[in-house]
Coordinates of C-alpha atoms and ligand atoms in Angstrom, one line a residue:
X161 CA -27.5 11.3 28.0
X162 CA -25.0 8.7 26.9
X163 CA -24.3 8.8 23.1
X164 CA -25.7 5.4 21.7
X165 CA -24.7 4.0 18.1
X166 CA -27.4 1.1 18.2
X167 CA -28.9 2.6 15.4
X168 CA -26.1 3.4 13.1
X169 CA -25.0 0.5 13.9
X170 CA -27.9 -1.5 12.8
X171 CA -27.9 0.6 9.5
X172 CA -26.7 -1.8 6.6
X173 CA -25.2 1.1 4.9
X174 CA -22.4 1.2 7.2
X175 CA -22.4 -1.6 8.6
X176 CA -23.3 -4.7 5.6
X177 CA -25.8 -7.7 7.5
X178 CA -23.2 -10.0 7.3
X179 CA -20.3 -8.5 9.2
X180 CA -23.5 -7.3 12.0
X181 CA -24.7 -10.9 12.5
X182 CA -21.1 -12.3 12.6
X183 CA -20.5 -9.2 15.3
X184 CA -23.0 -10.1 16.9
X185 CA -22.4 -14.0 17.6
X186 CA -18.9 -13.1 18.6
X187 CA -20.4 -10.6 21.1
X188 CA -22.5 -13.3 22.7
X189 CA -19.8 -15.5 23.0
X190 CA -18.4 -12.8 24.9
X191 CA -21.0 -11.8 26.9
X192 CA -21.7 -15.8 28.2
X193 CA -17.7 -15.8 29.0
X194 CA -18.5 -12.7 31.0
X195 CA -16.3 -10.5 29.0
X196 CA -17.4 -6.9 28.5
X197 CA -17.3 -6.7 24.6
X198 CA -16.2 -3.6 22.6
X199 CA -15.6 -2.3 19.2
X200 CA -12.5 0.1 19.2
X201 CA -10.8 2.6 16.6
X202 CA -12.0 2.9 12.9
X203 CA -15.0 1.6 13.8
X204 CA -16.4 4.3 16.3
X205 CA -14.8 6.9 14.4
X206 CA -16.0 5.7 10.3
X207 CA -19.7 5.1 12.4
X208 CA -19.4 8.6 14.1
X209 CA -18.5 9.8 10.1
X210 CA -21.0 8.1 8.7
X211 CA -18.8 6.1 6.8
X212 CA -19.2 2.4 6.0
X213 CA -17.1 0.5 8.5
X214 CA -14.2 -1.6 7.2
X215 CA -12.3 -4.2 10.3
X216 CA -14.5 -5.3 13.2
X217 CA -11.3 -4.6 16.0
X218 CA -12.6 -6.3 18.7
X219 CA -11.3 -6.1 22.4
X220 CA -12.8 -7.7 25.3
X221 CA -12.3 -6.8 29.0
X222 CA -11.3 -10.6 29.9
X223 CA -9.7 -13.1 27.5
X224 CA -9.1 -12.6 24.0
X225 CA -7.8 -16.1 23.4
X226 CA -10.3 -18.0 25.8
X227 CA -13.0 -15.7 23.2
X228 CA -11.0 -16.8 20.2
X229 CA -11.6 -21.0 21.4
X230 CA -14.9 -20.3 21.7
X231 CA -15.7 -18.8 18.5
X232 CA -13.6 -22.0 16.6
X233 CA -15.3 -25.0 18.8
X234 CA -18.6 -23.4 18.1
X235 CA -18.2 -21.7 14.4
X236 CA -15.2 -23.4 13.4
X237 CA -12.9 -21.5 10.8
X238 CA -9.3 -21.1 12.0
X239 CA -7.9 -19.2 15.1
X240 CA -4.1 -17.8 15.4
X241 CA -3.6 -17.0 19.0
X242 CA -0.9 -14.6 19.8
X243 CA 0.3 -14.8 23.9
X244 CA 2.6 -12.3 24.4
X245 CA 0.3 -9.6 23.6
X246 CA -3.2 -11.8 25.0
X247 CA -3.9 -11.4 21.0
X248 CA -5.5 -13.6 19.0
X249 CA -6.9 -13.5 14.6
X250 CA -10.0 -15.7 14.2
X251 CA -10.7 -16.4 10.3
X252 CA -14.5 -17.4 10.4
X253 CA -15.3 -20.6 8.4
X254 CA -15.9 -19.8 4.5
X255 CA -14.6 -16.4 4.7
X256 CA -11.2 -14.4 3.1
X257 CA -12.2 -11.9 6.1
X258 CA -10.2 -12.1 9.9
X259 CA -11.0 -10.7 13.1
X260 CA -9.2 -9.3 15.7
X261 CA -9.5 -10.3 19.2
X262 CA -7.7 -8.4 21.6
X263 CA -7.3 -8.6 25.3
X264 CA -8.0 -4.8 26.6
X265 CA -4.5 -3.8 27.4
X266 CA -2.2 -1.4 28.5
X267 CA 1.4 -0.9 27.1
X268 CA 4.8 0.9 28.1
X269 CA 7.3 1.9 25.9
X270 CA 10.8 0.3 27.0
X271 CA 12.9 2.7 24.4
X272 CA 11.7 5.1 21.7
X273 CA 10.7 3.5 18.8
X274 CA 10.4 -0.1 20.5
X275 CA 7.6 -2.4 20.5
X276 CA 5.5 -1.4 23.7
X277 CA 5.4 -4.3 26.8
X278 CA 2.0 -4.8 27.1
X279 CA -0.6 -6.3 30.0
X280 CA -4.5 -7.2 30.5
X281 CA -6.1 -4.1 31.5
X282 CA -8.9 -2.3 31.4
X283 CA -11.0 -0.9 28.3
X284 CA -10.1 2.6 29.3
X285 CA -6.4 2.1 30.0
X286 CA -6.5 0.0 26.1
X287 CA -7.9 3.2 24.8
X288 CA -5.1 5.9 26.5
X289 CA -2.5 3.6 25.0
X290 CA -3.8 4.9 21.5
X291 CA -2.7 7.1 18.9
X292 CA -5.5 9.8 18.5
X293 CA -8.5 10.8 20.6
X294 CA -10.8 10.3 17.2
X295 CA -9.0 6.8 17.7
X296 CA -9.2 6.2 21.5
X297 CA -13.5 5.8 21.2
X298 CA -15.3 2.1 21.8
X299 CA -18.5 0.9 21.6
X300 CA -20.2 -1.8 23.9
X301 CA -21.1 -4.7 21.3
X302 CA -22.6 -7.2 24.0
X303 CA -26.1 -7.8 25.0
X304 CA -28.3 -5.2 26.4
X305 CA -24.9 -2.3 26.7
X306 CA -25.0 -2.8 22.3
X307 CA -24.1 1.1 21.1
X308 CA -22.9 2.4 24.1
X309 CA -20.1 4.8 23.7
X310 CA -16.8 5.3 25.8
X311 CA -15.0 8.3 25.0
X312 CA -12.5 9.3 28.2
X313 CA -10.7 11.3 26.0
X314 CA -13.5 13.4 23.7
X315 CA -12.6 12.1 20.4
X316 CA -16.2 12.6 19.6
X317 CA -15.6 16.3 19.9
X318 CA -12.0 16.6 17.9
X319 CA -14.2 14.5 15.5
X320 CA -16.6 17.0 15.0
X321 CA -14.0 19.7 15.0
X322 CA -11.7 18.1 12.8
X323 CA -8.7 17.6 14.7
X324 CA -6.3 14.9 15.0
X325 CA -5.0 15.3 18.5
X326 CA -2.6 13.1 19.9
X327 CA -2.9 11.7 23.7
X328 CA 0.7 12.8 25.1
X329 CA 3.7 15.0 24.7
X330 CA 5.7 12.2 24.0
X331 CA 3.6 9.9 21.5
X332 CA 5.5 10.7 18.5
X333 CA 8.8 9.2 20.6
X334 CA 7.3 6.4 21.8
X335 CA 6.1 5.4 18.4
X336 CA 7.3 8.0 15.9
X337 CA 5.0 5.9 12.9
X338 CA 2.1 7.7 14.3
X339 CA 3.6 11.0 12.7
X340 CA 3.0 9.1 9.6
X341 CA -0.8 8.1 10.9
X342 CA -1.6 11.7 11.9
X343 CA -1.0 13.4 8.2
X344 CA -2.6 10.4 6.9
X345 CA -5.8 11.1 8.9
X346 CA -5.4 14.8 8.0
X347 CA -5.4 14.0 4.3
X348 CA -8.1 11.1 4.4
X349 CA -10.6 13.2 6.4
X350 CA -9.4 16.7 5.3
X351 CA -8.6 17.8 9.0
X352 CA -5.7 19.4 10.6
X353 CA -2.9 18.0 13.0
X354 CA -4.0 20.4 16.6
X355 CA -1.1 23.3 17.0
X356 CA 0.2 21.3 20.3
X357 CA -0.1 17.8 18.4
X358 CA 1.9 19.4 15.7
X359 CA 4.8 20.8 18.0
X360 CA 5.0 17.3 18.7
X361 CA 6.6 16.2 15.2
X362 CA 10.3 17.9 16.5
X363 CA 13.9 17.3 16.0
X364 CA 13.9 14.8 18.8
X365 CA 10.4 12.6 17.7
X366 CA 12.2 12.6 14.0
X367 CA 15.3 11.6 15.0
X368 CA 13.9 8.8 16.9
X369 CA 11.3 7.9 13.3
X370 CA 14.9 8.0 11.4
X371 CA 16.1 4.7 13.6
X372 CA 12.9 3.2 12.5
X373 CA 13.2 0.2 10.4
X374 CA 13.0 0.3 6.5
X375 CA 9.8 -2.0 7.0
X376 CA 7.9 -0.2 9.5
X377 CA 8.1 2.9 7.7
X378 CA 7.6 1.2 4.0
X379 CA 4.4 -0.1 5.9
X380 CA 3.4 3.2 6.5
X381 CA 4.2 4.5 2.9
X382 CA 2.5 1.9 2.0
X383 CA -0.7 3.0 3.6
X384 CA -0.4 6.4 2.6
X385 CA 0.3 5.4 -1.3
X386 CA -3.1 3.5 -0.8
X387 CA -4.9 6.6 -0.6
X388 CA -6.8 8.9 -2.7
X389 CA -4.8 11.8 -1.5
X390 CA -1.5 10.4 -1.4
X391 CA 0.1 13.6 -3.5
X392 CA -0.8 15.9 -0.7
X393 CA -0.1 13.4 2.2
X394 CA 3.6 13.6 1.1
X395 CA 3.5 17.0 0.5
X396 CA 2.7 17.1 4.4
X397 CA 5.4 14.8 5.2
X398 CA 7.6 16.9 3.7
X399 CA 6.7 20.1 5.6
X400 CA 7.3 18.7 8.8
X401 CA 10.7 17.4 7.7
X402 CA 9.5 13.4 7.6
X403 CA 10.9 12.8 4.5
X404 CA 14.3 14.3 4.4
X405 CA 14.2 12.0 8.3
X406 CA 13.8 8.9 6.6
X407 CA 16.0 9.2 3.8
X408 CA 17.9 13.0 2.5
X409 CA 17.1 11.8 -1.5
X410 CA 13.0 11.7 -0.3
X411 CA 11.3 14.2 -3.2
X412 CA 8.2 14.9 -2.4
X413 CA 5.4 13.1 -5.0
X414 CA 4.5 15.6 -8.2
X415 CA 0.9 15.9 -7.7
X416 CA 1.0 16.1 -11.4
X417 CA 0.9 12.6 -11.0
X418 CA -1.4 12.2 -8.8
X419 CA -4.0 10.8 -11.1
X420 CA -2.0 7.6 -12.2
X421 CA -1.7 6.1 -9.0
X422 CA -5.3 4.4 -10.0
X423 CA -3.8 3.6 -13.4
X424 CA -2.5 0.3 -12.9
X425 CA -1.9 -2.1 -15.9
X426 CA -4.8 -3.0 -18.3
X427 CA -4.7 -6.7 -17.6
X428 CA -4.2 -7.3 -21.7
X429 CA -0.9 -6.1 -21.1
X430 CA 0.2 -8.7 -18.8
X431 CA 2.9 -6.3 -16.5
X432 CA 1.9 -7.1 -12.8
X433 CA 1.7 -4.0 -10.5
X434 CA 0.0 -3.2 -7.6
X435 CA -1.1 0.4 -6.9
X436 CA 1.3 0.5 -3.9
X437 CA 4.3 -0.6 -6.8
X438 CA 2.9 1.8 -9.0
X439 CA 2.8 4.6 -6.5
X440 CA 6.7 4.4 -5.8
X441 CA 7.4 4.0 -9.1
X442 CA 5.9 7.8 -9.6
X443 CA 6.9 8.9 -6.8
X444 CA 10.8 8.1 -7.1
X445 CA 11.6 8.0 -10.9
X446 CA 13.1 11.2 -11.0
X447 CA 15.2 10.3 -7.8
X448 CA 19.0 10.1 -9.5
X449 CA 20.2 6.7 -10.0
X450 CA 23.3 7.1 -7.6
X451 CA 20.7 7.7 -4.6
X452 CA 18.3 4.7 -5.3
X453 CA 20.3 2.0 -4.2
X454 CA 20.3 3.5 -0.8
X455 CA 16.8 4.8 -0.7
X456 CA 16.1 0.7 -1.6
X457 CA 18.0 -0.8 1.2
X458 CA 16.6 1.9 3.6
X459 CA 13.2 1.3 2.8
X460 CA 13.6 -2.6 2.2
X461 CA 12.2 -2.8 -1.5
X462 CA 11.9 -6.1 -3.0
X463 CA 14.6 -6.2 -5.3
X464 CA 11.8 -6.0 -8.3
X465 CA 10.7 -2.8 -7.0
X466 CA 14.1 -1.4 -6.8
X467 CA 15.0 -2.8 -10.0
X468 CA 12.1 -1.0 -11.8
X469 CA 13.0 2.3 -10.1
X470 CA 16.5 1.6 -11.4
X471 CA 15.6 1.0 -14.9
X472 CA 13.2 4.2 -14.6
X473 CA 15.7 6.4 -13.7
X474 CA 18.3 5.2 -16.5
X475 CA 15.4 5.1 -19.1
X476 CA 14.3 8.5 -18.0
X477 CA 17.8 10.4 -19.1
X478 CA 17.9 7.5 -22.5
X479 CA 14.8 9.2 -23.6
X480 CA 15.6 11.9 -25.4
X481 CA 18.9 10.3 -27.3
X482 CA 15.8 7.7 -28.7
X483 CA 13.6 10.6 -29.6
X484 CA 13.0 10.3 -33.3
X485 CA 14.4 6.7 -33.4
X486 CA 12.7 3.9 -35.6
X487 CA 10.4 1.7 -33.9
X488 CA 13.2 -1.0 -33.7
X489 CA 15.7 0.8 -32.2
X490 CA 13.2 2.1 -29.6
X491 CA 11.9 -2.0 -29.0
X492 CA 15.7 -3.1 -29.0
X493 CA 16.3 -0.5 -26.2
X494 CA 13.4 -0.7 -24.4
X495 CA 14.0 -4.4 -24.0
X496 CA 16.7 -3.6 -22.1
X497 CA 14.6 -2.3 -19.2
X498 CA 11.7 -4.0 -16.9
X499 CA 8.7 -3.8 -18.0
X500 CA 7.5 -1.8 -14.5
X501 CA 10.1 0.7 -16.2
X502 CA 8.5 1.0 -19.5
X503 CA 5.2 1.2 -17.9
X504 CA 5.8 4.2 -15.3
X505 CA 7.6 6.0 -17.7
X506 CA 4.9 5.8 -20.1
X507 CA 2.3 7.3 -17.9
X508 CA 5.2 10.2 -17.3
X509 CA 6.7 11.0 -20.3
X510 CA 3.5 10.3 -22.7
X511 CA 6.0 9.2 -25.3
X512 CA 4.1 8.0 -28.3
X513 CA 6.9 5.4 -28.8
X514 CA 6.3 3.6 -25.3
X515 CA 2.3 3.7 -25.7
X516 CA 3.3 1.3 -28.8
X517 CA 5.8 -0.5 -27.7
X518 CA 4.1 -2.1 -24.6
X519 CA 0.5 -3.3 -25.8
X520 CA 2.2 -4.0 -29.5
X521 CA 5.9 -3.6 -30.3
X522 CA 7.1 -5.8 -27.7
X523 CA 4.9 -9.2 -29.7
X524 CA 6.2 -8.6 -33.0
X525 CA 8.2 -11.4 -33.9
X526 CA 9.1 -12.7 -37.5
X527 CA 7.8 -15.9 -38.3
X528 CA 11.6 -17.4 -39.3
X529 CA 13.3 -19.0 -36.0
X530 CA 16.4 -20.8 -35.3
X531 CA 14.7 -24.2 -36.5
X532 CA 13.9 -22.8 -39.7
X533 CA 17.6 -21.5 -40.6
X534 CA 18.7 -24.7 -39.8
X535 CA 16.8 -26.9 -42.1
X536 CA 17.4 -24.0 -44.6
X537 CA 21.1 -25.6 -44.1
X538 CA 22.9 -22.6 -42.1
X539 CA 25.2 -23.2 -40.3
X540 CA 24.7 -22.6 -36.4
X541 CA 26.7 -19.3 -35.1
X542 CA 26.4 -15.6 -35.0
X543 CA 24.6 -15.0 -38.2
X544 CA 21.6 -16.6 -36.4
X545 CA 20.8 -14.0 -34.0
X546 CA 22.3 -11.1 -37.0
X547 CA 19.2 -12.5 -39.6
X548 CA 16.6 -12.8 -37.0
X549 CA 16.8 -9.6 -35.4
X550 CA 17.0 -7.9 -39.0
X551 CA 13.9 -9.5 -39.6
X552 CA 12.2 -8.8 -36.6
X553 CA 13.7 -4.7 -37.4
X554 CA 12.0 -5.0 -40.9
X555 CA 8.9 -6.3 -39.5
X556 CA 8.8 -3.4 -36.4
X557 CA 9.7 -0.9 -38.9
X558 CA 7.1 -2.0 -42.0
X559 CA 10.0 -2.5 -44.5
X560 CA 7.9 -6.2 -44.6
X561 CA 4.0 -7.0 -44.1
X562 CA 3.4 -10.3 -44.7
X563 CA 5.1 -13.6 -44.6
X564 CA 6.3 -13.8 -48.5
X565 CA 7.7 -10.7 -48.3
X566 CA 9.6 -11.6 -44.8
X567 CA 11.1 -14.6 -46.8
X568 CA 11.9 -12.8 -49.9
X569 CA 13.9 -11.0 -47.5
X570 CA 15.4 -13.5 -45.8
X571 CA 16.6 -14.9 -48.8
X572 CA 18.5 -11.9 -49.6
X573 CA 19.6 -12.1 -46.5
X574 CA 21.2 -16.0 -46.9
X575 CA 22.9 -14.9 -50.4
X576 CA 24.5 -12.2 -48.7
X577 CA 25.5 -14.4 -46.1
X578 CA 26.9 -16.7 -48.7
X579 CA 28.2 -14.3 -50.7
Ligands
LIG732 P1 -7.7 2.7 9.0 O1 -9.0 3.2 8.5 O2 -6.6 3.6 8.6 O3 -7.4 1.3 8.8 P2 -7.9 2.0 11.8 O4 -8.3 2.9 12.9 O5 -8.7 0.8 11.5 O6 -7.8 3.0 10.6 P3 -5.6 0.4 12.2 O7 -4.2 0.7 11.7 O8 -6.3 -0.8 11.8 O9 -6.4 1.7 12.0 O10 -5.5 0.4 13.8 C1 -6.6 0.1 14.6 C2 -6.6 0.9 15.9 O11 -5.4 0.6 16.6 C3 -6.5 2.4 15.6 O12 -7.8 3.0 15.5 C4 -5.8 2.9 16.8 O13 -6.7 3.1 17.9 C5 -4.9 1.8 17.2 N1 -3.5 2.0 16.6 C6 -3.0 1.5 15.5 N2 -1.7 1.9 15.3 C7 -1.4 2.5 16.4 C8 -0.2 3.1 16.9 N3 0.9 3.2 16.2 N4 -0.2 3.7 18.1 C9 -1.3 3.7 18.9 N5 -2.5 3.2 18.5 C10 -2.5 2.6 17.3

């Protein structure tokens, strides 16, 4: 018998009521255009895991963008159509959540590592132009065919097995990024890359993953960093010679660290960054100065992230000359560097120093400012900036408390001055 998912489907564990009805008016809408209906990828395979679903992929054995016109004149929302790949994203009305439409396709790879050419085909030739067989199942979403499953390629049985498996010889040239997706499915799921599948990854499909651009790889890092397993993931990359591909300087990530990635900022502190941020801060800090500038350009960092890995690498060999320092010398130094900086190399180094200077030592400020030396009468120069960092250093380092003693100091201060 032919494996049905009606049920899990219907099961509001993995799939939540609101993304079933919504699937289930865009499946009419299908059906009344005479479009066979399907849900594709992470669907079947999350359903088949018994995982709650995330994106409803949809593709249609017809029209995707016809569908797509449909859905807006009747539901509204808003609809991006995409031609040259028969593509298109409808955003639902009231919702932060899009769909994807897609015309059931088959593609051909012009050059390794290009973008594929692509043309309407059927469901089964959309599912050999995948990745992986636990990738390559659908399941009918239209009328009375709801829960049917097509799987040409047994993906339901590397599923069970726990294999990722890719469809041809030459996957990893076409689209070398799938290397990347294959350990990231391994590590996810806890399965293993199949022997042949892994005598894929070779000298020729890295070669062809080290012309890749910086942004379709940092896309893929990016994915990678986003999961719970991310240490061991790149631990993976580095075995089957991924990293040292993309960039020679690529260390693999200390899975001592592995438990910040979740640590991003307590919002109190007011640093922004993103686990993704906070990932490649971890990852790279150690990674010497002299190489970062062309690990950046190669993997297209925004110059904030590059900056922070900069000022983490320089902080990281500062620290130990600071060791032992008052807390104004550490806040005058520290000052010097981003704040990303700071942060990542306080999760590292555990210095008692930085834990103090970000939530506290940073703020302290003396209460004197430039307004109120000048209608003390001082003249405007240099001494400014000499009298208000000394009191901000006496403040920092509890030589004052309180306000009266701050200007009992600053007094002293002015007669020196004068003197
Ligand atoms: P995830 O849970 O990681 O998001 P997903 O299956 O939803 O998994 P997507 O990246 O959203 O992954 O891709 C959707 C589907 O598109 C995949 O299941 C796969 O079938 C196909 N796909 C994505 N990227 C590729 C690729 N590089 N080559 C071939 N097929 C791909």
């Amino acid at each position: 018998m032919n494996l049905d998912l009606s049920d899990l489907m219907r099961d509001p564990r993995l799939l939540p009521p609101e993304k079933r009805s919504l699937l289930s008016g865009i499946a009419d809408r299908s059906a009344a255009l005479g479009f066979p209906c399907y849900l594709v990828g992470g669907f079947v395979r999350d359903l088949l895991l018994r995982r709650p679903v995330n994106d409803l992929d949809i593709i249609v054995e017809g029209d995707a963008i016809q569908l797509g016109r449909m859905l807006l004149k009747e539901f509204g929302g808003t609809l991006t159509p995409y031609a040259p790949f028969y593509t298109a994203i409808w955003q639902p009305p009231a919702s932060d959540e899009t769909i994807d439409l897609i015309t059931a396709r088959s593609e051909s790879y012009s050059a390794p590592g290009a973008l594929p050419t692509v043309r309407p085909s059927s469901i089964e030739d959309d599912l050999r132009r995948r990745d992986f067989t636990i990738n390559a199942l659908a399941v009918r979403a239209d009328g009375e065919h709801l829960g049917e499953v097509l799987d040409p390629l047994h993906g339901r049985d590397d599923l069970q097995r726990g294999i990722i498996r890719a469809l041809h010889p030459r996957s990893f040239i076409d689209d070398p990024t799938r290397i990347l997706r294959a350990i990231r499915y391994e590590g996810r799921y806890g399965f293993q890359i199949e022997s042949g599948t892994l005598n894929w990854i070779d000298a020729e499909s890295l070669t062809v993953l080290s012309t890749l651009s910086g942004e379709r790889l940092r896309h893929e890092l990016d994915l990678i960093l986003a999961e719970e397993n991310a240490a061991s993931m790149l631990a993976r990359a580095d075995e089957v010679g991924v990293l040292k591909a993309i960039h020679p300087s690529l260390p693999r990530f200390d899975s001592n660290r592995a438990n910040w990635l979740d640590e991003i900022p307590n919002p109190a502190l007011n640093i922004s960054c993103d686990r993704e941020t906070l990932g490649y801060l971890l990852w790279l800090l150690d990674v010497p100065a002299e190489d970062l500038a062309t690990l950046s350009r190669r993997l297209d960092f925004t110059s904030e992230l590059s900056e922070a890995l900069l000022g983490a690498s320089r902080l990281n060999a500062k620290l130990p000359a600071l060791a032992n320092s008052l807390p104004s010398a550490w806040t005058f130094a520290l000052e010097m560097f981003p704040l990303l900086s700071v942060y990542a190399m306080c999760l590292v180094a555990r210095e008692p120093a930085l834990l103090e200077y970000l939530p506290t030592w940073r703020h302290i400020k003396p209460h004197t400012n430039g307004d109120t030396l000048l209608a003390l009468g001082l003249p405007p120069g240099p001494q400014y900036k000499e009298i208000l960092t000394h009191l901000r250093a006496a403040w920092l380092d509890g030589e004052v408390s309180n306000e009266d003693e701050e200007k009992k100091l600053l007094e002293s201060l002015l007669n020196n001055t004068e003197g």
